[in-house]
Amino acid sequence: MRYKVIVSYDGTLFDGYQIQKDKRTIQNEIQIALAKLYQKEIKISSSGRTDKGVHAYGQVFSYETEKEIEPYKIKKALNTYLPKDVSIINVNKVDDSFHPRGSIKNKEYVYKINIGTFNPIERNYVYQHGYDLDVKKLKKAAKLFVGTHNFKNFCTNDEEEKKTYVRTVNKISISKKDDIIIISIVGTGFLRYMVRMIIGTMIAYNDGKVDLDNIKFSLDERCPNRTIYKVPSEGLYLMKVTYPQR
Amino acid sequence: MRYKVIVSYDGTLFDGYQIQKDKRTIQNEIQIALAKLYQKEIKISSSGRTDKGVHAYGQVFSYETEKEIEPYKIKKALNTYLPKDVSIINVNKVDDSFHPRGSIKNKEYVYKINIGTFNPIERNYVYQHGYDLDVKKLKKAAKLFVGTHNFKNFCTNDEEEKKTYVRTVNKISISKKDDIIIISIVGTGFLRYMVRMIIGTMIAYNDGKVDLDNIKFSLDERCPNRTIYKVPSEGLYLMKVTYPQR
């Protein structure tokens, strides 16, 4: 049978989500905990990776097993085995057609920016930008990214060639409370660094380093220039992965 | 001349505020930074210590020096020398009668409690209590602590005998937003562990482990029993130290 699991983690002390040799990764911690529970190696499939320093409230993974255990018992056991910076939020039995990456309807990322005084307590959880941003300007730039575009210029180039760089951003919302700006981006899928490059470019527009036409052109597949603006990882949270109701 | 400095820090990776041999302490980091700036050893006086794991938004210290430097330059230099989990918020020249402990008018502590699902991202910044608390009950217990009392039963006994255990709590406010309860305690001065024991006792009342008469009696100087309820350090923040206007 197949289980779908929602997991939350603090990315600060991890070298990212995906397993890498001799590195502390979230996937590895989860697989160690599963091995303890089932007394055998179990590989998980996930909705996608997150980079070093990125946090998650609602990462989703699934795994296969022949042994049936009640979901609340799985949750309890895994949380006993996992380190304190990873925590299982929910476990569900799902049918065999479910795949955490293939079945995605929407993914939501949130990015937090502090425009006030440097805050040492939140330094790993909110990007300490240090100077004011104009929410109206950010919204103006954000609008250009909403819709279906070729995001070739808004991703890393250190990966193998992608089949397609076309992605759909459904919504970008921006709110401000005191000195904290919160940006939510919802889309059907994201390329590596795409969220951080979109927000980096929004800030570059705020600062007068690019104009709206530059941004429009960089979303044109014929544009040869990669984006050079990228906000740091510590402000980024994978909030939620949603799947179509069955 | 004398400088008054406001400092904020993340207590997670420190063995508390006060200098101890071979331990990472906030006071030591500040004095290292001051030594770099002034090229000589400078000792600071503080509004009080905070324990291992306790955070601060508005700790206050002062120091003496013969060399005059503009406050904004002191702030900038110290923040260059300090590690990322300690940050100078403000520097001011004060007259020689100012003493960060002796002159205190009020101190405010805030304590944060998560009554919802364990949150790995906030595990070092909000006490992960894990079950519901009744704000009305907390307020009922809190009332008993407001005023001038003998807090001998609400402090550690590993210190030398105090001259007096009498302290005045001016105000306790409790608010709840979603799954987070925030308790603010304002008083003229606090004994070691006093805030954490007051809140631990409020939770013990919520849980039916003590009744209001027990609490009243424990505030009577004739009561021989020390409090055994204490919430952990990670939810505690020294918010603000205020001084009379001169």
mmCIF file of N, CA, C and O in Angstrom, chain A residues 8-10 13 55-57 75 84-89 117-125 177 237, chain B residues 8-10 13 55-57 75 84-89 117-125 177 237:
data_model
loop_
_atom_site.group_PDB
_atom_site.id
_atom_site.type_symbol
_atom_site.label_atom_id
_atom_site.label_comp_id
_atom_site.label_asym_id
_atom_site.label_seq_id
_atom_site.Cartn_x
_atom_site.Cartn_y
_atom_site.Cartn_z
ATOM 1 N N SER A 8 6.955 18.898 7.909
ATOM 2 C CA SER A 8 7.405 20.274 8.118
ATOM 3 C C SER A 8 8.850 20.223 8.598
ATOM 4 O O SER A 8 9.226 19.304 9.328
ATOM 5 N N TYR A 9 9.679 21.168 8.154
ATOM 6 C CA TYR A 9 11.064 21.162 8.637
ATOM 7 C C TYR A 9 11.683 22.548 8.630
ATOM 8 O O TYR A 9 11.265 23.436 7.901
ATOM 9 N N ASP A 10 12.682 22.664 9.481
ATOM 10 C CA ASP A 10 13.509 23.858 9.584
ATOM 11 C C ASP A 10 14.748 23.572 8.733
ATOM 12 O O ASP A 10 15.552 22.707 9.079
ATOM 13 N N LEU A 13 19.747 23.859 9.363
ATOM 14 C CA LEU A 13 20.915 23.004 9.603
ATOM 15 C C LEU A 13 21.028 21.847 8.601
ATOM 16 O O LEU A 13 21.706 20.860 8.855
ATOM 17 N N HIS A 55 12.839 26.332 4.213
ATOM 18 C CA HIS A 55 11.986 25.656 5.195
ATOM 19 C C HIS A 55 10.717 25.115 4.538
ATOM 20 O O HIS A 55 10.372 25.501 3.428
ATOM 21 N N ALA A 56 10.000 24.243 5.258
ATOM 22 C CA ALA A 56 8.720 23.766 4.730
ATOM 23 C C ALA A 56 7.710 23.590 5.845
ATOM 24 O O ALA A 56 8.048 23.112 6.935
ATOM 25 N N TYR A 57 6.490 24.025 5.574
ATOM 26 C CA TYR A 57 5.367 23.690 6.446
ATOM 27 C C TYR A 57 4.585 22.516 5.876
ATOM 28 O O TYR A 57 3.952 21.785 6.613
ATOM 29 N N LYS A 75 2.743 8.180 12.184
ATOM 30 C CA LYS A 75 3.112 9.559 12.531
ATOM 31 C C LYS A 75 3.859 9.596 13.860
ATOM 32 O O LYS A 75 4.926 10.195 13.984
ATOM 33 N N LYS A 84 14.648 16.884 15.919
ATOM 34 C CA LYS A 84 13.663 17.921 16.291
ATOM 35 C C LYS A 84 13.372 18.907 15.164
ATOM 36 O O LYS A 84 12.354 19.596 15.202
ATOM 37 N N ASP A 85 14.246 19.026 14.181
ATOM 38 C CA ASP A 85 13.993 20.004 13.120
ATOM 39 C C ASP A 85 13.219 19.435 11.933
ATOM 40 O O ASP A 85 13.045 20.122 10.914
ATOM 41 N N VAL A 86 12.711 18.212 12.076
ATOM 42 C CA VAL A 86 11.814 17.627 11.069
ATOM 43 C C VAL A 86 10.624 17.052 11.813
ATOM 44 O O VAL A 86 10.793 16.357 12.811
ATOM 45 N N SER A 87 9.414 17.347 11.340
ATOM 46 C CA SER A 87 8.254 16.842 12.058
ATOM 47 C C SER A 87 7.133 16.434 11.102
ATOM 48 O O SER A 87 6.756 17.187 10.204
ATOM 49 N N ILE A 88 6.625 15.220 11.310
ATOM 50 C CA ILE A 88 5.523 14.713 10.490
ATOM 51 C C ILE A 88 4.224 15.367 10.959
ATOM 52 O O ILE A 88 3.896 15.344 12.140
ATOM 53 N N ILE A 89 3.475 15.943 10.011
ATOM 54 C CA ILE A 89 2.241 16.645 10.328
ATOM 55 C C ILE A 89 1.036 15.737 10.109
ATOM 56 O O ILE A 89 0.052 15.781 10.848
ATOM 57 N N THR A 117 15.103 47.030 11.052
ATOM 58 C CA THR A 117 16.398 46.746 11.680
ATOM 59 C C THR A 117 16.724 45.254 11.617
ATOM 60 O O THR A 117 15.842 44.423 11.792
ATOM 61 N N PHE A 118 17.978 44.932 11.423
ATOM 62 C CA PHE A 118 18.443 43.540 11.432
ATOM 63 C C PHE A 118 17.942 42.841 12.690
ATOM 64 O O PHE A 118 18.103 43.341 13.798
ATOM 65 N N ASN A 119 17.313 41.685 12.523
ATOM 66 C CA ASN A 119 16.757 40.944 13.649
ATOM 67 C C ASN A 119 17.529 39.620 13.828
ATOM 68 O O ASN A 119 17.334 38.676 13.076
ATOM 69 N N PRO A 120 18.417 39.574 14.848
ATOM 70 C CA PRO A 120 19.248 38.377 15.010
ATOM 71 C C PRO A 120 18.432 37.128 15.322
ATOM 72 O O PRO A 120 18.861 36.013 14.999
ATOM 73 N N ILE A 121 17.269 37.315 15.946
ATOM 74 C CA ILE A 121 16.437 36.173 16.348
ATOM 75 C C ILE A 121 15.785 35.516 15.128
ATOM 76 O O ILE A 121 15.555 34.319 15.100
ATOM 77 N N GLU A 122 15.500 36.307 14.106
ATOM 78 C CA GLU A 122 14.843 35.766 12.915
ATOM 79 C C GLU A 122 15.791 35.656 11.713
ATOM 80 O O GLU A 122 15.340 35.445 10.585
ATOM 81 N N ARG A 123 17.088 35.757 11.961
ATOM 82 C CA ARG A 123 18.046 35.825 10.847
ATOM 83 C C ARG A 123 17.999 34.607 9.932
ATOM 84 O O ARG A 123 18.279 34.713 8.745
ATOM 85 N N ASN A 124 17.622 33.438 10.471
ATOM 86 C CA ASN A 124 17.545 32.232 9.635
ATOM 87 C C ASN A 124 16.149 31.960 9.092
ATOM 88 O O ASN A 124 15.928 30.943 8.432
ATOM 89 N N TYR A 125 15.196 32.850 9.387
ATOM 90 C CA TYR A 125 13.790 32.582 9.047
ATOM 91 C C TYR A 125 13.128 33.696 8.250
ATOM 92 O O TYR A 125 12.037 33.516 7.725
ATOM 93 N N LYS A 177 3.142 43.783 7.129
ATOM 94 C CA LYS A 177 2.682 44.027 8.495
ATOM 95 C C LYS A 177 3.886 44.491 9.286
ATOM 96 O O LYS A 177 4.873 43.784 9.370
ATOM 97 N N TYR A 237 9.725 29.491 2.251
ATOM 98 C CA TYR A 237 8.972 28.389 2.868
ATOM 99 C C TYR A 237 8.108 27.701 1.816
ATOM 100 O O TYR A 237 7.349 28.370 1.109
ATOM 101 N N SER B 8 20.048 43.121 20.975
ATOM 102 C CA SER B 8 19.102 42.031 20.727
ATOM 103 C C SER B 8 19.906 40.772 20.425
ATOM 104 O O SER B 8 20.969 40.847 19.814
ATOM 105 N N TYR B 9 19.433 39.626 20.899
ATOM 106 C CA TYR B 9 20.160 38.395 20.592
ATOM 107 C C TYR B 9 19.264 37.174 20.579
ATOM 108 O O TYR B 9 18.206 37.144 21.183
ATOM 109 N N ASP B 10 19.743 36.192 19.840
ATOM 110 C CA ASP B 10 19.128 34.868 19.760
ATOM 111 C C ASP B 10 19.877 34.001 20.764
ATOM 112 O O ASP B 10 21.060 33.705 20.569
ATOM 113 N N LEU B 13 22.118 29.485 20.726
ATOM 114 C CA LEU B 13 23.452 28.884 20.681
ATOM 115 C C LEU B 13 24.397 29.428 21.764
ATOM 116 O O LEU B 13 25.616 29.289 21.670
ATOM 117 N N HIS B 55 16.021 34.616 24.820
ATOM 118 C CA HIS B 55 16.305 35.616 23.796
ATOM 119 C C HIS B 55 16.081 37.040 24.329
ATOM 120 O O HIS B 55 15.449 37.211 25.354
ATOM 121 N N ALA B 56 16.576 38.017 23.594
ATOM 122 C CA ALA B 56 16.318 39.403 23.987
ATOM 123 C C ALA B 56 16.115 40.287 22.774
ATOM 124 O O ALA B 56 16.818 40.154 21.775
ATOM 125 N N TYR B 57 15.097 41.150 22.879
ATOM 126 C CA TYR B 57 14.956 42.227 21.900
ATOM 127 C C TYR B 57 15.527 43.527 22.456
ATOM 128 O O TYR B 57 15.943 44.383 21.699
ATOM 129 N N LYS B 75 27.793 51.755 16.971
ATOM 130 C CA LYS B 75 26.825 50.736 16.578
ATOM 131 C C LYS B 75 27.310 49.964 15.349
ATOM 132 O O LYS B 75 27.321 48.738 15.326
ATOM 133 N N LYS B 84 26.459 36.894 14.098
ATOM 134 C CA LYS B 84 25.135 37.206 13.545
ATOM 135 C C LYS B 84 23.995 37.060 14.560
ATOM 136 O O LYS B 84 22.908 37.586 14.346
ATOM 137 N N ASP B 85 24.210 36.302 15.636
ATOM 138 C CA ASP B 85 23.105 36.110 16.587
ATOM 139 C C ASP B 85 23.086 37.149 17.707
ATOM 140 O O ASP B 85 22.308 37.020 18.658
ATOM 141 N N VAL B 86 23.926 38.177 17.581
ATOM 142 C CA VAL B 86 23.885 39.313 18.515
ATOM 143 C C VAL B 86 23.894 40.583 17.680
ATOM 144 O O VAL B 86 24.701 40.696 16.753
ATOM 145 N N SER B 87 23.006 41.521 17.985
ATOM 146 C CA SER B 87 22.949 42.732 17.167
ATOM 147 C C SER B 87 22.648 43.970 18.011
ATOM 148 O O SER B 87 21.718 43.985 18.810
ATOM 149 N N ILE B 88 23.478 44.985 17.813
ATOM 150 C CA ILE B 88 23.287 46.254 18.529
ATOM 151 C C ILE B 88 22.144 47.019 17.864
ATOM 152 O O ILE B 88 22.143 47.228 16.651
ATOM 153 N N ILE B 89 21.164 47.445 18.671
ATOM 154 C CA ILE B 89 19.990 48.155 18.162
ATOM 155 C C ILE B 89 20.171 49.659 18.295
ATOM 156 O O ILE B 89 19.745 50.434 17.450
ATOM 157 N N THR B 117 -0.022 21.936 16.899
ATOM 158 C CA THR B 117 0.929 20.912 16.459
ATOM 159 C C THR B 117 2.376 21.373 16.651
ATOM 160 O O THR B 117 2.688 22.532 16.427
ATOM 161 N N PHE B 118 3.240 20.458 17.014
ATOM 162 C CA PHE B 118 4.672 20.754 17.154
ATOM 163 C C PHE B 118 5.186 21.438 15.891
ATOM 164 O O PHE B 118 4.961 20.963 14.784
ATOM 165 N N ASN B 119 5.863 22.569 16.070
ATOM 166 C CA ASN B 119 6.377 23.335 14.935
ATOM 167 C C ASN B 119 7.911 23.304 14.939
ATOM 168 O O ASN B 119 8.552 23.986 15.730
ATOM 169 N N PRO B 120 8.505 22.487 14.037
ATOM 170 C CA PRO B 120 9.966 22.347 14.056
ATOM 171 C C PRO B 120 10.691 23.644 13.742
ATOM 172 O O PRO B 120 11.820 23.857 14.195
ATOM 173 N N ILE B 121 10.031 24.528 12.969
ATOM 174 C CA ILE B 121 10.666 25.778 12.555
ATOM 175 C C ILE B 121 10.782 26.751 13.738
ATOM 176 O O ILE B 121 11.707 27.536 13.821
ATOM 177 N N GLU B 122 9.820 26.675 14.658
ATOM 178 C CA GLU B 122 9.843 27.602 15.797
ATOM 179 C C GLU B 122 10.265 26.920 17.100
ATOM 180 O O GLU B 122 10.080 27.488 18.182
ATOM 181 N N ARG B 123 10.826 25.716 16.996
ATOM 182 C CA ARG B 123 11.108 24.945 18.222
ATOM 183 C C ARG B 123 12.030 25.650 19.209
ATOM 184 O O ARG B 123 11.942 25.430 20.409
ATOM 185 N N ASN B 124 12.918 26.522 18.704
ATOM 186 C CA ASN B 124 13.831 27.235 19.606
ATOM 187 C C ASN B 124 13.333 28.629 19.993
ATOM 188 O O ASN B 124 14.033 29.359 20.691
ATOM 189 N N TYR B 125 12.122 28.977 19.532
ATOM 190 C CA TYR B 125 11.646 30.354 19.719
ATOM 191 C C TYR B 125 10.263 30.445 20.354
ATOM 192 O O TYR B 125 9.832 31.519 20.760
ATOM 193 N N LYS B 177 -3.462 34.176 19.605
ATOM 194 C CA LYS B 177 -3.727 34.362 18.179
ATOM 195 C C LYS B 177 -3.461 33.035 17.497
ATOM 196 O O LYS B 177 -2.350 32.526 17.577
ATOM 197 N N TYR B 237 11.541 35.885 26.168
ATOM 198 C CA TYR B 237 12.209 37.038 25.550
ATOM 199 C C TYR B 237 12.263 38.203 26.540
ATOM 200 O O TYR B 237 11.235 38.576 27.100
#
